[in-house]
Amino acid sequence: DRLIDLLAIGYTYPLRDLPIPELTTVAYNVTAQIVVEYSQIGVSYRLCDKEHKSLSPEVKALGNGGPLTLTTPPIKEDRTFTIEATKLHGKTPAVFLRQLAAVKVGLDTTLTAQIVGAALLSPSDTPAPADARIVDYGAGVQVEIELTQEGVDYQLVRVDGKKETVLSASARGNLGAILLQADGVTEDFDIRVRATKTFDPSEHKPTQTSLLDAVLPLKVRANPAAAVTVAAPILVYGGSASVAIDKSQASANYQLLQRAIADAEFIHGGTDPKAIKVAVAGQADVLVRSPATSDGFA
């Protein structure tokens, strides 16, 4: 087409089969961005209603050879738009693109969300946003939400049946990606994102809220610093011992291991801040060097 126009061999019409989003969802009284992919240089694009009538005020832009954005007026109800394309040479009549642009008012629950900066539970060459991630006990977790809606607030939550726990501060959508952070995670759970649109009192509309469809599984490693105490450190020969774990994790399994203490591991006449101390009534404390976690236990 460009070659024909430049050589004046004839006059071309605008292409009509350019792709545009099939459906755009926006919050109430917020503008929508309609993107015309592969817009043509030398073509003017104008946004019209479904009856092909121009909007007031007029919304138009010149093609640039790539994606072209047309911004609608604030949307208060579901609407369908058409797009008129006109060659600047003015020798051929305007045409309308074949594909319609539908805009729905409401919360878009299909937004892509994913945990970022955390290792995959199962390494993969092609990880998906919903793949499970794993972090250390007490670590923070960041979640990225793509193509957020303008005027909508997003927040991380944990849902257990009918109980919902808020995990993060809220952040306002901006048509781009936003980050939300949950601090101090201690158990395995699925992260969800709640979207909320709050209206001005003058609009007399109830608050809209919904969970995004995305479910983000998170796994938390066992806490290696959990406090462990022995009920009775000194027993009669053949007696039974019990061990208590402070603040155990519901999503962790625990198992007792044992091994013999070598004579060289007892501390005689010295100190060690990392030593295990056993109090003996009427006698000096027994000090044993703390074993490394890699030591062999049976």
PDB file of N, CA and C in Angstrom, residues 216-297:
ATOM      1  N   LEU A 216      -1.826 -18.444  43.983  1.00  0.00           N
ATOM      2  CA  LEU A 216      -0.367 -18.527  43.990  1.00  0.00           C
ATOM      3  C   LEU A 216       0.107 -19.364  45.177  1.00  0.00           C
ATOM      4  N   PRO A 217       0.449 -20.656  44.949  1.00  0.00           N
ATOM      5  CA  PRO A 217       0.893 -21.514  46.059  1.00  0.00           C
ATOM      6  C   PRO A 217       2.262 -21.075  46.587  1.00  0.00           C
ATOM      7  N   LEU A 218       2.380 -20.987  47.919  1.00  0.00           N
ATOM      8  CA  LEU A 218       3.640 -20.616  48.563  1.00  0.00           C
ATOM      9  C   LEU A 218       4.001 -21.668  49.600  1.00  0.00           C
ATOM     10  N   LYS A 219       5.248 -22.131  49.552  1.00  0.00           N
ATOM     11  CA  LYS A 219       5.755 -23.083  50.530  1.00  0.00           C
ATOM     12  C   LYS A 219       6.827 -22.389  51.371  1.00  0.00           C
ATOM     13  N   VAL A 220       6.861 -22.724  52.674  1.00  0.00           N
ATOM     14  CA  VAL A 220       7.808 -22.101  53.603  1.00  0.00           C
ATOM     15  C   VAL A 220       8.687 -23.189  54.205  1.00  0.00           C
ATOM     16  N   ARG A 221       9.996 -22.985  54.134  1.00  0.00           N
ATOM     17  CA  ARG A 221      10.929 -23.957  54.720  1.00  0.00           C
ATOM     18  C   ARG A 221      10.767 -24.002  56.244  1.00  0.00           C
ATOM     19  N   ALA A 222      11.130 -25.135  56.837  1.00  0.00           N
ATOM     20  CA  ALA A 222      11.036 -25.280  58.291  1.00  0.00           C
ATOM     21  C   ALA A 222      11.987 -24.307  58.978  1.00  0.00           C
ATOM     22  N   ASN A 223      11.584 -23.822  60.142  1.00  0.00           N
ATOM     23  CA  ASN A 223      12.386 -22.876  60.915  1.00  0.00           C
ATOM     24  C   ASN A 223      13.497 -23.604  61.650  1.00  0.00           C
ATOM     25  N   PRO A 224      14.766 -23.432  61.248  1.00  0.00           N
ATOM     26  CA  PRO A 224      15.850 -24.155  61.926  1.00  0.00           C
ATOM     27  C   PRO A 224      16.173 -23.586  63.303  1.00  0.00           C
ATOM     28  N   ALA A 225      15.658 -22.393  63.608  1.00  0.00           N
ATOM     29  CA  ALA A 225      15.956 -21.758  64.894  1.00  0.00           C
ATOM     30  C   ALA A 225      14.864 -21.980  65.927  1.00  0.00           C
ATOM     31  N   ALA A 226      13.908 -22.850  65.647  1.00  0.00           N
ATOM     32  CA  ALA A 226      12.843 -23.112  66.615  1.00  0.00           C
ATOM     33  C   ALA A 226      13.434 -23.620  67.922  1.00  0.00           C
ATOM     34  N   ALA A 227      12.968 -23.074  69.048  1.00  0.00           N
ATOM     35  CA  ALA A 227      13.493 -23.466  70.356  1.00  0.00           C
ATOM     36  C   ALA A 227      13.033 -24.873  70.718  1.00  0.00           C
ATOM     37  N   VAL A 228      13.990 -25.700  71.185  1.00  0.00           N
ATOM     38  CA  VAL A 228      13.704 -27.080  71.560  1.00  0.00           C
ATOM     39  C   VAL A 228      14.142 -27.288  73.006  1.00  0.00           C
ATOM     40  N   THR A 229      13.272 -27.844  73.809  1.00  0.00           N
ATOM     41  CA  THR A 229      13.597 -28.105  75.212  1.00  0.00           C
ATOM     42  C   THR A 229      13.300 -29.564  75.556  1.00  0.00           C
ATOM     43  N   VAL A 230      14.087 -30.075  76.518  1.00  0.00           N
ATOM     44  CA  VAL A 230      13.895 -31.448  77.012  1.00  0.00           C
ATOM     45  C   VAL A 230      13.254 -31.362  78.388  1.00  0.00           C
ATOM     46  N   ALA A 231      12.177 -32.065  78.553  1.00  0.00           N
ATOM     47  CA  ALA A 231      11.456 -31.981  79.829  1.00  0.00           C
ATOM     48  C   ALA A 231      12.328 -32.407  81.006  1.00  0.00           C
ATOM     49  N   ALA A 232      13.047 -33.503  80.868  1.00  0.00           N
ATOM     50  CA  ALA A 232      13.922 -33.991  81.944  1.00  0.00           C
ATOM     51  C   ALA A 232      15.253 -34.385  81.325  1.00  0.00           C
ATOM     52  N   PRO A 233      16.274 -33.493  81.417  1.00  0.00           N
ATOM     53  CA  PRO A 233      17.546 -33.781  80.748  1.00  0.00           C
ATOM     54  C   PRO A 233      18.323 -34.944  81.334  1.00  0.00           C
ATOM     55  N   ILE A 234      18.038 -35.326  82.589  1.00  0.00           N
ATOM     56  CA  ILE A 234      18.746 -36.443  83.222  1.00  0.00           C
ATOM     57  C   ILE A 234      17.728 -37.521  83.561  1.00  0.00           C
ATOM     58  N   LEU A 235      17.971 -38.727  83.083  1.00  0.00           N
ATOM     59  CA  LEU A 235      17.032 -39.829  83.257  1.00  0.00           C
ATOM     60  C   LEU A 235      17.711 -41.019  83.906  1.00  0.00           C
ATOM     61  N   VAL A 236      16.899 -41.882  84.446  1.00  0.00           N
ATOM     62  CA  VAL A 236      17.417 -43.162  84.896  1.00  0.00           C
ATOM     63  C   VAL A 236      17.707 -44.015  83.672  1.00  0.00           C
ATOM     64  N   TYR A 237      18.579 -44.948  83.831  1.00  0.00           N
ATOM     65  CA  TYR A 237      18.933 -45.809  82.713  1.00  0.00           C
ATOM     66  C   TYR A 237      17.678 -46.504  82.170  1.00  0.00           C
ATOM     67  N   GLY A 238      17.497 -46.395  80.846  1.00  0.00           N
ATOM     68  CA  GLY A 238      16.351 -47.033  80.218  1.00  0.00           C
ATOM     69  C   GLY A 238      15.093 -46.203  80.260  1.00  0.00           C
ATOM     70  N   GLY A 239      15.173 -44.982  80.807  1.00  0.00           N
ATOM     71  CA  GLY A 239      13.999 -44.137  80.903  1.00  0.00           C
ATOM     72  C   GLY A 239      13.626 -43.521  79.554  1.00  0.00           C
ATOM     73  N   SER A 240      12.462 -42.877  79.506  1.00  0.00           N
ATOM     74  CA  SER A 240      11.966 -42.245  78.284  1.00  0.00           C
ATOM     75  C   SER A 240      12.123 -40.727  78.377  1.00  0.00           C
ATOM     76  N   ALA A 241      12.465 -40.111  77.268  1.00  0.00           N
ATOM     77  CA  ALA A 241      12.640 -38.661  77.219  1.00  0.00           C
ATOM     78  C   ALA A 241      11.578 -38.043  76.321  1.00  0.00           C
ATOM     79  N   SER A 242      11.200 -36.801  76.615  1.00  0.00           N
ATOM     80  CA  SER A 242      10.263 -36.069  75.763  1.00  0.00           C
ATOM     81  C   SER A 242      10.868 -34.720  75.408  1.00  0.00           C
ATOM     82  N   VAL A 243      10.603 -34.289  74.199  1.00  0.00           N
ATOM     83  CA  VAL A 243      11.157 -33.041  73.677  1.00  0.00           C
ATOM     84  C   VAL A 243       9.999 -32.138  73.272  1.00  0.00           C
ATOM     85  N   ALA A 244      10.087 -30.847  73.618  1.00  0.00           N
ATOM     86  CA  ALA A 244       9.064 -29.869  73.252  1.00  0.00           C
ATOM     87  C   ALA A 244       9.639 -28.888  72.243  1.00  0.00           C
ATOM     88  N   ILE A 245       8.885 -28.595  71.189  1.00  0.00           N
ATOM     89  CA  ILE A 245       9.294 -27.638  70.151  1.00  0.00           C
ATOM     90  C   ILE A 245       8.411 -26.409  70.281  1.00  0.00           C
ATOM     91  N   ASP A 246       9.029 -25.267  70.517  1.00  0.00           N
ATOM     92  CA  ASP A 246       8.273 -24.030  70.689  1.00  0.00           C
ATOM     93  C   ASP A 246       7.876 -23.462  69.315  1.00  0.00           C
ATOM     94  N   LYS A 247       6.626 -23.053  69.185  1.00  0.00           N
ATOM     95  CA  LYS A 247       6.109 -22.438  67.964  1.00  0.00           C
ATOM     96  C   LYS A 247       6.361 -23.319  66.743  1.00  0.00           C
ATOM     97  N   SER A 248       5.928 -24.560  66.841  1.00  0.00           N
ATOM     98  CA  SER A 248       6.086 -25.480  65.709  1.00  0.00           C
ATOM     99  C   SER A 248       5.204 -25.038  64.540  1.00  0.00           C
ATOM    100  N   GLN A 249       5.607 -25.431  63.338  1.00  0.00           N
ATOM    101  CA  GLN A 249       4.872 -25.060  62.130  1.00  0.00           C
ATOM    102  C   GLN A 249       3.864 -26.144  61.765  1.00  0.00           C
ATOM    103  N   ALA A 250       2.650 -25.722  61.464  1.00  0.00           N
ATOM    104  CA  ALA A 250       1.614 -26.681  61.079  1.00  0.00           C
ATOM    105  C   ALA A 250       1.958 -27.373  59.764  1.00  0.00           C
ATOM    106  N   SER A 251       2.734 -26.703  58.915  1.00  0.00           N
ATOM    107  CA  SER A 251       3.063 -27.263  57.605  1.00  0.00           C
ATOM    108  C   SER A 251       4.422 -27.973  57.599  1.00  0.00           C
ATOM    109  N   ALA A 252       4.978 -28.268  58.802  1.00  0.00           N
ATOM    110  CA  ALA A 252       6.271 -28.970  58.888  1.00  0.00           C
ATOM    111  C   ALA A 252       6.089 -30.271  59.657  1.00  0.00           C
ATOM    112  N   ASN A 253       6.881 -31.274  59.293  1.00  0.00           N
ATOM    113  CA  ASN A 253       6.912 -32.548  60.019  1.00  0.00           C
ATOM    114  C   ASN A 253       8.193 -32.609  60.839  1.00  0.00           C
ATOM    115  N   TYR A 254       8.102 -33.156  62.047  1.00  0.00           N
ATOM    116  CA  TYR A 254       9.253 -33.213  62.941  1.00  0.00           C
ATOM    117  C   TYR A 254       9.536 -34.669  63.309  1.00  0.00           C
ATOM    118  N   GLN A 255      10.837 -34.964  63.463  1.00  0.00           N
ATOM    119  CA  GLN A 255      11.256 -36.325  63.791  1.00  0.00           C
ATOM    120  C   GLN A 255      12.477 -36.271  64.700  1.00  0.00           C
ATOM    121  N   LEU A 256      12.479 -37.080  65.751  1.00  0.00           N
ATOM    122  CA  LEU A 256      13.623 -37.127  66.661  1.00  0.00           C
ATOM    123  C   LEU A 256      14.722 -38.017  66.098  1.00  0.00           C
ATOM    124  N   LEU A 257      15.958 -37.536  66.211  1.00  0.00           N
ATOM    125  CA  LEU A 257      17.128 -38.315  65.826  1.00  0.00           C
ATOM    126  C   LEU A 257      18.055 -38.397  67.033  1.00  0.00           C
ATOM    127  N   GLN A 258      18.903 -39.402  67.092  1.00  0.00           N
ATOM    128  CA  GLN A 258      19.816 -39.538  68.220  1.00  0.00           C
ATOM    129  C   GLN A 258      21.162 -40.054  67.764  1.00  0.00           C
ATOM    130  N   ARG A 259      22.203 -39.743  68.564  1.00  0.00           N
ATOM    131  CA  ARG A 259      23.521 -40.338  68.386  1.00  0.00           C
ATOM    132  C   ARG A 259      24.261 -40.243  69.710  1.00  0.00           C
ATOM    133  N   ALA A 260      25.271 -41.039  69.851  1.00  0.00           N
ATOM    134  CA  ALA A 260      26.058 -41.043  71.083  1.00  0.00           C
ATOM    135  C   ALA A 260      26.935 -39.798  71.154  1.00  0.00           C
ATOM    136  N   ILE A 261      27.248 -39.334  72.384  1.00  0.00           N
ATOM    137  CA  ILE A 261      28.135 -38.189  72.596  1.00  0.00           C
ATOM    138  C   ILE A 261      29.532 -38.724  72.880  1.00  0.00           C
ATOM    139  N   ALA A 262      30.492 -38.341  72.076  1.00  0.00           N
ATOM    140  CA  ALA A 262      31.880 -38.776  72.278  1.00  0.00           C
ATOM    141  C   ALA A 262      32.486 -38.053  73.472  1.00  0.00           C
ATOM    142  N   ASP A 263      33.461 -38.703  74.138  1.00  0.00           N
ATOM    143  CA  ASP A 263      34.119 -38.090  75.300  1.00  0.00           C
ATOM    144  C   ASP A 263      34.715 -36.729  74.942  1.00  0.00           C
ATOM    145  N   ALA A 264      35.232 -36.602  73.721  1.00  0.00           N
ATOM    146  CA  ALA A 264      35.908 -35.361  73.333  1.00  0.00           C
ATOM    147  C   ALA A 264      34.924 -34.189  73.194  1.00  0.00           C
ATOM    148  N   GLU A 265      33.624 -34.488  73.156  1.00  0.00           N
ATOM    149  CA  GLU A 265      32.633 -33.419  72.991  1.00  0.00           C
ATOM    150  C   GLU A 265      32.233 -32.779  74.317  1.00  0.00           C
ATOM    151  N   PHE A 266      32.616 -33.386  75.449  1.00  0.00           N
ATOM    152  CA  PHE A 266      32.355 -32.773  76.747  1.00  0.00           C
ATOM    153  C   PHE A 266      33.380 -31.671  76.985  1.00  0.00           C
ATOM    154  N   ILE A 267      32.939 -30.567  77.558  1.00  0.00           N
ATOM    155  CA  ILE A 267      33.818 -29.438  77.838  1.00  0.00           C
ATOM    156  C   ILE A 267      34.177 -29.479  79.327  1.00  0.00           C
ATOM    157  N   HIS A 268      35.482 -29.582  79.614  1.00  0.00           N
ATOM    158  CA  HIS A 268      35.957 -29.656  80.994  1.00  0.00           C
ATOM    159  C   HIS A 268      36.774 -28.411  81.313  1.00  0.00           C
ATOM    160  N   GLY A 269      36.330 -27.645  82.289  1.00  0.00           N
ATOM    161  CA  GLY A 269      37.108 -26.498  82.741  1.00  0.00           C
ATOM    162  C   GLY A 269      37.166 -25.349  81.757  1.00  0.00           C
ATOM    163  N   GLY A 270      36.196 -25.206  80.888  1.00  0.00           N
ATOM    164  CA  GLY A 270      36.173 -24.105  79.924  1.00  0.00           C
ATOM    165  C   GLY A 270      34.737 -23.680  79.643  1.00  0.00           C
ATOM    166  N   THR A 271      34.589 -22.779  78.707  1.00  0.00           N
ATOM    167  CA  THR A 271      33.252 -22.315  78.322  1.00  0.00           C
ATOM    168  C   THR A 271      33.134 -22.293  76.805  1.00  0.00           C
ATOM    169  N   ASP A 272      31.912 -22.315  76.350  1.00  0.00           N
ATOM    170  CA  ASP A 272      31.603 -22.204  74.926  1.00  0.00           C
ATOM    171  C   ASP A 272      30.190 -21.639  74.825  1.00  0.00           C
ATOM    172  N   PRO A 273      30.031 -20.434  74.231  1.00  0.00           N
ATOM    173  CA  PRO A 273      28.685 -19.828  74.188  1.00  0.00           C
ATOM    174  C   PRO A 273      27.667 -20.667  73.430  1.00  0.00           C
ATOM    175  N   LYS A 274      28.131 -21.569  72.572  1.00  0.00           N
ATOM    176  CA  LYS A 274      27.209 -22.401  71.815  1.00  0.00           C
ATOM    177  C   LYS A 274      27.003 -23.777  72.431  1.00  0.00           C
ATOM    178  N   ALA A 275      27.587 -23.993  73.622  1.00  0.00           N
ATOM    179  CA  ALA A 275      27.510 -25.311  74.241  1.00  0.00           C
ATOM    180  C   ALA A 275      26.099 -25.606  74.726  1.00  0.00           C
ATOM    181  N   ILE A 276      25.768 -26.890  74.752  1.00  0.00           N
ATOM    182  CA  ILE A 276      24.521 -27.354  75.346  1.00  0.00           C
ATOM    183  C   ILE A 276      24.773 -27.540  76.838  1.00  0.00           C
ATOM    184  N   LYS A 277      23.932 -26.917  77.649  1.00  0.00           N
ATOM    185  CA  LYS A 277      24.131 -26.935  79.097  1.00  0.00           C
ATOM    186  C   LYS A 277      23.086 -27.828  79.751  1.00  0.00           C
ATOM    187  N   VAL A 278      23.559 -28.746  80.603  1.00  0.00           N
ATOM    188  CA  VAL A 278      22.672 -29.621  81.354  1.00  0.00           C
ATOM    189  C   VAL A 278      22.910 -29.370  82.833  1.00  0.00           C
ATOM    190  N   ALA A 279      21.884 -28.888  83.535  1.00  0.00           N
ATOM    191  CA  ALA A 279      22.017 -28.596  84.966  1.00  0.00           C
ATOM    192  C   ALA A 279      21.940 -29.893  85.768  1.00  0.00           C
ATOM    193  N   VAL A 280      22.840 -30.053  86.720  1.00  0.00           N
ATOM    194  CA  VAL A 280      22.880 -31.233  87.589  1.00  0.00           C
ATOM    195  C   VAL A 280      22.773 -30.752  89.034  1.00  0.00           C
ATOM    196  N   ALA A 281      21.779 -31.210  89.742  1.00  0.00           N
ATOM    197  CA  ALA A 281      21.565 -30.755  91.115  1.00  0.00           C
ATOM    198  C   ALA A 281      22.783 -31.036  91.981  1.00  0.00           C
ATOM    199  N   GLY A 282      23.280 -29.967  92.664  1.00  0.00           N
ATOM    200  CA  GLY A 282      24.412 -30.116  93.574  1.00  0.00           C
ATOM    201  C   GLY A 282      25.751 -30.261  92.882  1.00  0.00           C
ATOM    202  N   GLN A 283      25.795 -30.183  91.563  1.00  0.00           N
ATOM    203  CA  GLN A 283      27.033 -30.340  90.814  1.00  0.00           C
ATOM    204  C   GLN A 283      27.153 -29.212  89.773  1.00  0.00           C
ATOM    205  N   ALA A 284      28.343 -29.079  89.224  1.00  0.00           N
ATOM    206  CA  ALA A 284      28.539 -28.099  88.143  1.00  0.00           C
ATOM    207  C   ALA A 284      27.751 -28.533  86.909  1.00  0.00           C
ATOM    208  N   ASP A 285      27.360 -27.531  86.107  1.00  0.00           N
ATOM    209  CA  ASP A 285      26.636 -27.844  84.867  1.00  0.00           C
ATOM    210  C   ASP A 285      27.503 -28.690  83.945  1.00  0.00           C
ATOM    211  N   VAL A 286      26.864 -29.614  83.252  1.00  0.00           N
ATOM    212  CA  VAL A 286      27.551 -30.399  82.233  1.00  0.00           C
ATOM    213  C   VAL A 286      27.453 -29.652  80.911  1.00  0.00           C
ATOM    214  N   LEU A 287      28.601 -29.415  80.277  1.00  0.00           N
ATOM    215  CA  LEU A 287      28.642 -28.699  79.012  1.00  0.00           C
ATOM    216  C   LEU A 287      29.058 -29.647  77.892  1.00  0.00           C
ATOM    217  N   VAL A 288      28.271 -29.635  76.815  1.00  0.00           N
ATOM    218  CA  VAL A 288      28.565 -30.465  75.654  1.00  0.00           C
ATOM    219  C   VAL A 288      28.581 -29.570  74.424  1.00  0.00           C
ATOM    220  N   ARG A 289      29.611 -29.753  73.609  1.00  0.00           N
ATOM    221  CA  ARG A 289      29.681 -28.952  72.388  1.00  0.00           C
ATOM    222  C   ARG A 289      28.456 -29.213  71.509  1.00  0.00           C
ATOM    223  N   SER A 290      27.887 -28.130  70.981  1.00  0.00           N
ATOM    224  CA  SER A 290      26.704 -28.271  70.135  1.00  0.00           C
ATOM    225  C   SER A 290      27.101 -28.917  68.812  1.00  0.00           C
ATOM    226  N   PRO A 291      26.462 -30.013  68.407  1.00  0.00           N
ATOM    227  CA  PRO A 291      26.843 -30.680  67.151  1.00  0.00           C
ATOM    228  C   PRO A 291      26.405 -29.865  65.943  1.00  0.00           C
ATOM    229  N   ALA A 292      27.162 -29.974  64.872  1.00  0.00           N
ATOM    230  CA  ALA A 292      26.765 -29.336  63.609  1.00  0.00           C
ATOM    231  C   ALA A 292      25.586 -30.090  63.027  1.00  0.00           C
ATOM    232  N   THR A 293      24.755 -29.383  62.272  1.00  0.00           N
ATOM    233  CA  THR A 293      23.574 -30.035  61.702  1.00  0.00           C
ATOM    234  C   THR A 293      23.932 -31.124  60.700  1.00  0.00           C
ATOM    235  N   SER A 294      25.172 -31.084  60.209  1.00  0.00           N
ATOM    236  CA  SER A 294      25.597 -32.101  59.240  1.00  0.00           C
ATOM    237  C   SER A 294      26.134 -33.353  59.920  1.00  0.00           C
ATOM    238  N   ASP A 295      26.265 -33.309  61.278  1.00  0.00           N
ATOM    239  CA  ASP A 295      26.764 -34.504  61.968  1.00  0.00           C
ATOM    240  C   ASP A 295      25.819 -35.667  61.751  1.00  0.00           C
ATOM    241  N   GLY A 296      26.373 -36.876  61.761  1.00  0.00           N
ATOM    242  CA  GLY A 296      25.551 -38.052  61.543  1.00  0.00           C
ATOM    243  C   GLY A 296      24.672 -38.402  62.725  1.00  0.00           C
ATOM    244  N   PHE A 297      23.377 -38.438  62.501  1.00  0.00           N
ATOM    245  CA  PHE A 297      22.437 -38.845  63.529  1.00  0.00           C
ATOM    246  C   PHE A 297      21.797 -40.151  63.117  1.00  0.00           C
TER     247      PHE A 297
END
